[in-house]
């Protein structure tokens, strides 16, 4: 009697049992590599395309795995992704907060990968797996403490071919397309490997499904390209973004609040001199960064005088980022519209404040692990109104720094009539890390998502002017005083993404829930059959 042993399937991850010890390390190493490729796909590297093989490799690692294995391998992938991506969070406060945040975010990735492993046995699994990934992103963008959307796959695609999909359905559709393409790449390779091994044509239905998963996302992006338009609809505005710089790196720059304010005032006055000399065009309005005045101009007469003089010199409405310190209650991270000869006339209070940065949840508990929480001596509180200023006839949407990571923040300003958006930020705390480039990429995605010019004034860089098609037409260097002056298009039409808001994300989450529900029902039925069989015996 002859026994024929079927050859191993190279498209499936190797099982640990019965293999040499070295072979057991292949899945963990592959999981780490998948996470590292995801990190490398993010700015400042223009390697957006690495996300596709990253998802293919992650799918290879997770496909057919038991849930416990999926959780462990997903944790490895999450750590390899989040640890380097979020390194900037420990730039000035040491490794503790960085490691805590990165591990927490990696746990979200691990849970997501467990779901991917669960749905990987279903027909058409690349579709369900991509939906589970986006559902995982949706979850960590909301919990805990309001969520932390940093690291959404869409934010690594500002230079990529998939970017037009942001205008179709926002960051969830953009991220879904990238994940689906990656998982589709794996399934296409699997189908080809099976056909070659069997010496026959690949199963027609499986081949079609695999190719659709691989090719439909870039085809959809190409079809969405007409949605990306940088033409002016409501004329143009000439805008100036001021980058005053900070005296030196680090958190202690806040102890030099007057110097930071003076830097921005002086750079504005220099711009006024350049305008008077004909070296620069006169702007219609000027944008200062977040925290350009950490001295409350409502309570500090000297700060008010400095701002008054700078605004009078340039002679146009100016948006000033200030820390407002009421007698009681929380601080307010505030943008103030300051008009020459009138002073402050309108305000916007940042609505989404950063936990453990602008306020400390569970302060007494967290202090047990780090005394750095006391650097935030008084918590910031959130505002509750959407910010849109009328600056010399231009309606400008206000999205302060951290808010750019949240889908609702930019969309709210556009649905409230913003013809362009500004994202004033303060990245001085994070030194020369990759943080400022990651945040700039978010603003580029928002520009395409809502078809609006986005101007990013930053205290220490990188400040930038971004067209509605996502192109950066001007930008500054890090830690260099500068002023960007540009004529930008104003637009009022709404993209499909702006119109539908969170609906695409909700639909993708429902897809994921349906697939996971089908897996759970199948498992219960199988358990019931096994129990029935045992009883019969």
PDB file of N, CA and C in Angstrom, residues 254 257 291 294-296 299 323-334 349 353-361 363 367 371-382:
ATOM      1  N   UNK A 254       7.218  76.901  27.267  1.00  0.00           N
ATOM      2  CA  UNK A 254       6.083  77.624  27.830  1.00  0.00           C
ATOM      3  C   UNK A 254       6.511  78.602  28.915  1.00  0.00           C
ATOM      4  N   UNK A 257       6.920  82.287  27.457  1.00  0.00           N
ATOM      5  CA  UNK A 257       5.711  82.635  26.705  1.00  0.00           C
ATOM      6  C   UNK A 257       5.813  83.992  26.034  1.00  0.00           C
ATOM      7  N   UNK A 291      -1.228  78.520  20.347  1.00  0.00           N
ATOM      8  CA  UNK A 291      -0.262  78.875  21.403  1.00  0.00           C
ATOM      9  C   UNK A 291       0.737  79.950  20.989  1.00  0.00           C
ATOM     10  N   UNK A 294       0.734  82.398  24.677  1.00  0.00           N
ATOM     11  CA  UNK A 294       0.342  81.676  25.881  1.00  0.00           C
ATOM     12  C   UNK A 294       0.033  82.636  27.027  1.00  0.00           C
ATOM     13  N   UNK A 295       0.244  83.914  26.802  1.00  0.00           N
ATOM     14  CA  UNK A 295      -0.202  84.936  27.741  1.00  0.00           C
ATOM     15  C   UNK A 295      -1.623  85.338  27.351  1.00  0.00           C
ATOM     16  N   UNK A 296      -2.523  85.275  28.295  1.00  0.00           N
ATOM     17  CA  UNK A 296      -3.921  85.593  28.040  1.00  0.00           C
ATOM     18  C   UNK A 296      -4.061  87.079  27.724  1.00  0.00           C
ATOM     19  N   UNK A 299      -6.338  89.192  29.977  1.00  0.00           N
ATOM     20  CA  UNK A 299      -5.933  89.461  31.360  1.00  0.00           C
ATOM     21  C   UNK A 299      -4.558  90.098  31.451  1.00  0.00           C
ATOM     22  N   UNK A 323      -3.871  81.050  24.981  1.00  0.00           N
ATOM     23  CA  UNK A 323      -4.362  80.323  26.139  1.00  0.00           C
ATOM     24  C   UNK A 323      -5.139  81.311  26.997  1.00  0.00           C
ATOM     25  N   UNK A 324      -6.426  81.082  27.120  1.00  0.00           N
ATOM     26  CA  UNK A 324      -7.290  81.959  27.902  1.00  0.00           C
ATOM     27  C   UNK A 324      -7.465  81.354  29.294  1.00  0.00           C
ATOM     28  N   UNK A 325      -7.241  82.173  30.319  1.00  0.00           N
ATOM     29  CA  UNK A 325      -7.205  81.701  31.706  1.00  0.00           C
ATOM     30  C   UNK A 325      -8.322  82.355  32.521  1.00  0.00           C
ATOM     31  N   UNK A 326      -9.523  81.774  32.508  1.00  0.00           N
ATOM     32  CA  UNK A 326     -10.613  82.341  33.312  1.00  0.00           C
ATOM     33  C   UNK A 326     -10.283  82.305  34.802  1.00  0.00           C
ATOM     34  N   UNK A 327     -10.978  83.121  35.582  1.00  0.00           N
ATOM     35  CA  UNK A 327     -10.767  83.139  37.025  1.00  0.00           C
ATOM     36  C   UNK A 327     -11.004  81.763  37.617  1.00  0.00           C
ATOM     37  N   UNK A 328     -12.042  81.099  37.141  1.00  0.00           N
ATOM     38  CA  UNK A 328     -12.364  79.757  37.630  1.00  0.00           C
ATOM     39  C   UNK A 328     -12.610  78.838  36.445  1.00  0.00           C
ATOM     40  N   UNK A 329     -12.572  77.552  36.728  1.00  0.00           N
ATOM     41  CA  UNK A 329     -12.834  76.583  35.676  1.00  0.00           C
ATOM     42  C   UNK A 329     -11.595  76.276  34.861  1.00  0.00           C
ATOM     43  N   UNK A 330     -11.758  75.467  33.835  1.00  0.00           N
ATOM     44  CA  UNK A 330     -10.606  75.031  33.045  1.00  0.00           C
ATOM     45  C   UNK A 330     -10.071  76.130  32.141  1.00  0.00           C
ATOM     46  N   UNK A 331      -8.825  75.933  31.706  1.00  0.00           N
ATOM     47  CA  UNK A 331      -8.237  76.807  30.693  1.00  0.00           C
ATOM     48  C   UNK A 331      -8.935  76.571  29.360  1.00  0.00           C
ATOM     49  N   UNK A 332      -8.732  77.499  28.423  1.00  0.00           N
ATOM     50  CA  UNK A 332      -9.323  77.368  27.100  1.00  0.00           C
ATOM     51  C   UNK A 332      -8.250  77.587  26.039  1.00  0.00           C
ATOM     52  N   UNK A 333      -8.117  76.604  25.151  1.00  0.00           N
ATOM     53  CA  UNK A 333      -7.225  76.735  24.003  1.00  0.00           C
ATOM     54  C   UNK A 333      -8.039  77.459  22.928  1.00  0.00           C
ATOM     55  N   UNK A 334      -7.741  78.744  22.731  1.00  0.00           N
ATOM     56  CA  UNK A 334      -8.649  79.625  22.008  1.00  0.00           C
ATOM     57  C   UNK A 334      -7.990  80.246  20.784  1.00  0.00           C
ATOM     58  N   UNK A 349     -13.100  78.095  20.698  1.00  0.00           N
ATOM     59  CA  UNK A 349     -12.446  77.290  21.725  1.00  0.00           C
ATOM     60  C   UNK A 349     -12.309  75.860  21.217  1.00  0.00           C
ATOM     61  N   UNK A 353      -9.971  68.266  23.079  1.00  0.00           N
ATOM     62  CA  UNK A 353      -8.709  68.500  23.792  1.00  0.00           C
ATOM     63  C   UNK A 353      -8.025  67.165  24.044  1.00  0.00           C
ATOM     64  N   UNK A 354      -6.729  67.207  24.129  1.00  0.00           N
ATOM     65  CA  UNK A 354      -5.913  65.995  24.129  1.00  0.00           C
ATOM     66  C   UNK A 354      -5.739  65.443  25.542  1.00  0.00           C
ATOM     67  N   UNK A 355      -6.191  64.202  25.785  1.00  0.00           N
ATOM     68  CA  UNK A 355      -5.971  63.612  27.106  1.00  0.00           C
ATOM     69  C   UNK A 355      -4.485  63.378  27.356  1.00  0.00           C
ATOM     70  N   UNK A 356      -4.077  63.603  28.600  1.00  0.00           N
ATOM     71  CA  UNK A 356      -2.691  63.456  29.038  1.00  0.00           C
ATOM     72  C   UNK A 356      -1.762  64.486  28.408  1.00  0.00           C
ATOM     73  N   UNK A 357      -2.329  65.424  27.654  1.00  0.00           N
ATOM     74  CA  UNK A 357      -1.544  66.525  27.106  1.00  0.00           C
ATOM     75  C   UNK A 357      -2.123  67.851  27.549  1.00  0.00           C
ATOM     76  N   UNK A 358      -3.422  68.029  27.271  1.00  0.00           N
ATOM     77  CA  UNK A 358      -4.116  69.247  27.671  1.00  0.00           C
ATOM     78  C   UNK A 358      -4.969  69.050  28.921  1.00  0.00           C
ATOM     79  N   UNK A 359      -5.288  67.831  29.219  1.00  0.00           N
ATOM     80  CA  UNK A 359      -5.939  67.547  30.497  1.00  0.00           C
ATOM     81  C   UNK A 359      -5.527  66.141  30.927  1.00  0.00           C
ATOM     82  N   UNK A 360      -5.603  65.890  32.228  1.00  0.00           N
ATOM     83  CA  UNK A 360      -5.168  64.608  32.774  1.00  0.00           C
ATOM     84  C   UNK A 360      -6.368  63.861  33.337  1.00  0.00           C
ATOM     85  N   UNK A 361      -6.821  62.804  32.642  1.00  0.00           N
ATOM     86  CA  UNK A 361      -7.863  61.963  33.236  1.00  0.00           C
ATOM     87  C   UNK A 361      -7.283  61.167  34.408  1.00  0.00           C
ATOM     88  N   UNK A 363      -6.202  61.836  37.366  1.00  0.00           N
ATOM     89  CA  UNK A 363      -4.906  62.425  37.713  1.00  0.00           C
ATOM     90  C   UNK A 363      -4.234  61.725  38.885  1.00  0.00           C
ATOM     91  N   UNK A 367      -0.679  59.681  38.555  1.00  0.00           N
ATOM     92  CA  UNK A 367       0.497  60.200  39.264  1.00  0.00           C
ATOM     93  C   UNK A 367       1.290  59.080  39.927  1.00  0.00           C
ATOM     94  N   UNK A 371       5.229  61.397  37.683  1.00  0.00           N
ATOM     95  CA  UNK A 371       5.008  62.741  38.225  1.00  0.00           C
ATOM     96  C   UNK A 371       4.885  63.778  37.119  1.00  0.00           C
ATOM     97  N   UNK A 372       5.147  63.377  35.871  1.00  0.00           N
ATOM     98  CA  UNK A 372       5.054  64.321  34.749  1.00  0.00           C
ATOM     99  C   UNK A 372       3.634  64.839  34.560  1.00  0.00           C
ATOM    100  N   UNK A 373       2.639  64.148  35.134  1.00  0.00           N
ATOM    101  CA  UNK A 373       1.266  64.633  34.983  1.00  0.00           C
ATOM    102  C   UNK A 373       1.115  66.026  35.585  1.00  0.00           C
ATOM    103  N   UNK A 374       1.947  66.350  36.555  1.00  0.00           N
ATOM    104  CA  UNK A 374       1.826  67.649  37.208  1.00  0.00           C
ATOM    105  C   UNK A 374       2.400  68.784  36.375  1.00  0.00           C
ATOM    106  N   UNK A 375       2.995  68.464  35.235  1.00  0.00           N
ATOM    107  CA  UNK A 375       3.362  69.531  34.304  1.00  0.00           C
ATOM    108  C   UNK A 375       2.102  70.213  33.771  1.00  0.00           C
ATOM    109  N   UNK A 376       1.033  69.444  33.667  1.00  0.00           N
ATOM    110  CA  UNK A 376      -0.261  70.024  33.308  1.00  0.00           C
ATOM    111  C   UNK A 376      -0.941  70.403  34.619  1.00  0.00           C
ATOM    112  N   UNK A 377      -0.682  71.622  35.085  1.00  0.00           N
ATOM    113  CA  UNK A 377      -1.137  72.026  36.418  1.00  0.00           C
ATOM    114  C   UNK A 377      -2.622  72.362  36.444  1.00  0.00           C
ATOM    115  N   UNK A 378      -3.132  72.816  35.324  1.00  0.00           N
ATOM    116  CA  UNK A 378      -4.549  73.178  35.241  1.00  0.00           C
ATOM    117  C   UNK A 378      -5.086  72.648  33.920  1.00  0.00           C
ATOM    118  N   UNK A 379      -6.120  71.869  33.999  1.00  0.00           N
ATOM    119  CA  UNK A 379      -6.642  71.217  32.805  1.00  0.00           C
ATOM    120  C   UNK A 379      -7.283  72.219  31.849  1.00  0.00           C
ATOM    121  N   UNK A 380      -7.209  71.889  30.559  1.00  0.00           N
ATOM    122  CA  UNK A 380      -7.970  72.594  29.542  1.00  0.00           C
ATOM    123  C   UNK A 380      -9.356  71.962  29.435  1.00  0.00           C
ATOM    124  N   UNK A 381     -10.335  72.789  29.127  1.00  0.00           N
ATOM    125  CA  UNK A 381     -11.681  72.295  28.895  1.00  0.00           C
ATOM    126  C   UNK A 381     -12.063  72.481  27.438  1.00  0.00           C
ATOM    127  N   UNK A 382     -12.995  71.664  26.922  1.00  0.00           N
ATOM    128  CA  UNK A 382     -13.391  71.762  25.518  1.00  0.00           C
ATOM    129  C   UNK A 382     -14.433  72.843  25.281  1.00  0.00           C
TER     130      UNK A 382
END
